[in-house]
Tab-separated table of C-alpha atoms in Angstrom:
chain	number	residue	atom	x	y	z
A	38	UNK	CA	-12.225	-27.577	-20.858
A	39	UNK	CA	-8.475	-28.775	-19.630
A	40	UNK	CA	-7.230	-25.536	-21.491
A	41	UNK	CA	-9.213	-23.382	-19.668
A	42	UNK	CA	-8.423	-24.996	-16.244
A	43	UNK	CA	-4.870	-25.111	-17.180
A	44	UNK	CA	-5.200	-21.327	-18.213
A	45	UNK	CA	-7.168	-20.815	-14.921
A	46	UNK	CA	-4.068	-22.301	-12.750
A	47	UNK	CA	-1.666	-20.595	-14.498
A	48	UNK	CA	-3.217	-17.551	-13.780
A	49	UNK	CA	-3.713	-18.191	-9.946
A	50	UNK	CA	-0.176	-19.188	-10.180
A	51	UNK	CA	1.213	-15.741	-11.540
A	52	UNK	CA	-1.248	-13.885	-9.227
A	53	UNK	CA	-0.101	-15.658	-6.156
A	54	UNK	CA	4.161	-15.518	-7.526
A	55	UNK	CA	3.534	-11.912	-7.796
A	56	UNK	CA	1.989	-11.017	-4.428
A	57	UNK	CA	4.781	-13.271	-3.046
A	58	UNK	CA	7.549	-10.796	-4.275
A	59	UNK	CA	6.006	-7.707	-3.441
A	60	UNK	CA	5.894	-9.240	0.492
A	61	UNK	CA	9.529	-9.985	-0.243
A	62	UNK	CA	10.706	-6.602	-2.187
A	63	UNK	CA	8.728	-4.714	0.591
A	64	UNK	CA	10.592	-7.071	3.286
A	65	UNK	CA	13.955	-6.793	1.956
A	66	UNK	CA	13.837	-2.834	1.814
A	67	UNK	CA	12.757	-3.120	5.201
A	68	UNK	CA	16.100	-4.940	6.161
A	69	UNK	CA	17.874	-2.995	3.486
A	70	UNK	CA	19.484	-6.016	1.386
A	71	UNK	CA	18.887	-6.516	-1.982
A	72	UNK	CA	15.535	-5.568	-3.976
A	73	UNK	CA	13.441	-7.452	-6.838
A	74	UNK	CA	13.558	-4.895	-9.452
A	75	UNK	CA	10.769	-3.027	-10.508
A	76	UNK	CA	10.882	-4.431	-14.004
A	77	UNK	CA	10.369	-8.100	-12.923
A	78	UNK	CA	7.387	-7.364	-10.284
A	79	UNK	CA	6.360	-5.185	-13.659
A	80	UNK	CA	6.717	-8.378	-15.822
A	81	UNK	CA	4.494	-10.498	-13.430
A	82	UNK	CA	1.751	-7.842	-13.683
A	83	UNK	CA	1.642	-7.504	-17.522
A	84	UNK	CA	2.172	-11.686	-18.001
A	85	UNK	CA	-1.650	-12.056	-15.732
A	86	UNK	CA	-0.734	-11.122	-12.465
A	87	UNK	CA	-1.609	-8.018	-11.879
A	88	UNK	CA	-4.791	-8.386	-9.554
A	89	UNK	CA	-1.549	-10.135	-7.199
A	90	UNK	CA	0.509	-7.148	-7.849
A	91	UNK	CA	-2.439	-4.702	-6.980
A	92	UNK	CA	-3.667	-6.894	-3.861
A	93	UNK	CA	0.370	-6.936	-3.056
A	94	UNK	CA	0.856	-3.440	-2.832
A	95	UNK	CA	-2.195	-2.958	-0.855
A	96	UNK	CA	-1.538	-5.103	1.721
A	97	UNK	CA	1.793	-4.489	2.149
A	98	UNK	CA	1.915	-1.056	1.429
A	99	UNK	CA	4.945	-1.271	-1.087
A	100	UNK	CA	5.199	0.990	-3.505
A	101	UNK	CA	2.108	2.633	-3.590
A	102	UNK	CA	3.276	6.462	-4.292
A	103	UNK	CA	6.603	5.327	-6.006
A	104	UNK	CA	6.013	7.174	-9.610
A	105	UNK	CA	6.426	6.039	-12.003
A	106	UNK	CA	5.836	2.569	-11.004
A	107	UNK	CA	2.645	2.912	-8.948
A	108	UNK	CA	0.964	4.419	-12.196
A	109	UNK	CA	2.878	1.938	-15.014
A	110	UNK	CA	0.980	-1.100	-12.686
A	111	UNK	CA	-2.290	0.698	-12.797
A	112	UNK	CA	-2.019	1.145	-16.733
A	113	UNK	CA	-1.822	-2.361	-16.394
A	114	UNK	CA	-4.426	-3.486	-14.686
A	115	UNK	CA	-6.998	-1.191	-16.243
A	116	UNK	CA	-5.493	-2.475	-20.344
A	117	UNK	CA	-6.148	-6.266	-18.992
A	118	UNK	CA	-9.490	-4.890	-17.495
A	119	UNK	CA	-10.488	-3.414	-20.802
A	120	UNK	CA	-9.545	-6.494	-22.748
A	121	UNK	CA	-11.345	-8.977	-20.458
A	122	UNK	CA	-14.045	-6.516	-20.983
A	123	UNK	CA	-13.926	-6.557	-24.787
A	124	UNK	CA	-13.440	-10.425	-24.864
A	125	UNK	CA	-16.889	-10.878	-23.322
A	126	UNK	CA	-18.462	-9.007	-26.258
A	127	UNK	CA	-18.164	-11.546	-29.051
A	128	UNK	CA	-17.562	-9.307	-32.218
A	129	UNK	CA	-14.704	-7.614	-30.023
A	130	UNK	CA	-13.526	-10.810	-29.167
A	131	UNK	CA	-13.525	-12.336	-32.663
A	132	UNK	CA	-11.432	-8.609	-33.714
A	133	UNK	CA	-8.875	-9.592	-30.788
A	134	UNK	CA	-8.403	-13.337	-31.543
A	135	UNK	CA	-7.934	-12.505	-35.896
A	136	UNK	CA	-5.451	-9.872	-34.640
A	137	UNK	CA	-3.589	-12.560	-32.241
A	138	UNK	CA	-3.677	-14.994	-34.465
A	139	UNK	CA	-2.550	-12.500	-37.536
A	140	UNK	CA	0.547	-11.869	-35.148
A	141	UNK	CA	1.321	-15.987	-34.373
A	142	UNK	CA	2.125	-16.698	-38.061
């Protein structure tokens, strides 16, 4: 129960970092001083943040043609949609965690 609710925060954590800096990437180009780079608002998405990221660009309407980037964070979003997906189906789920756990040793 704590690790889920720690796993829980964290997550709201990276969500809410990662909207943050796309308000402050889409800001700064505004005012033309210096940028986050697409790699670390990238980084945020793949680490749990994308529904921030996507919510981010939306609302502040960063980045949403920019190619290759605008289609890199929707690959994104749709592989941790597709794994969320497969961990509620428990024989995909036991498959995942023998493969994650196959790659900790």
């Amino acid at each position: 129960m704590v690790l889920s609710l720690g796993f829980f925060g964290l997550a709201i954590l990276v969500n809410l970092l990662a909207f943050a800096l796309f308000g402050l990437d889409k800001r700064r180009a505004r005012r033309r001083q210096w940028r986050v780079p697409e790699r670390n608002l990238l980084t945020l998405a793949v680490l749990g943040g994308s529904v921030g990221a996507k919510i981010g660009q939306r609302v502040f309407r960063h980045k949403t043609s920019k190619q290759p980037f605008a289609g890199i964070l929707n690959a994104i979003c749709l592989m941790q949609v597709v794994a969320a997906v497969a961990m509620m189906i428990p024989t995909s789920r036991e498959w995942i965690l023998s493969g994650v756990s196959f790659l900790s040793r």
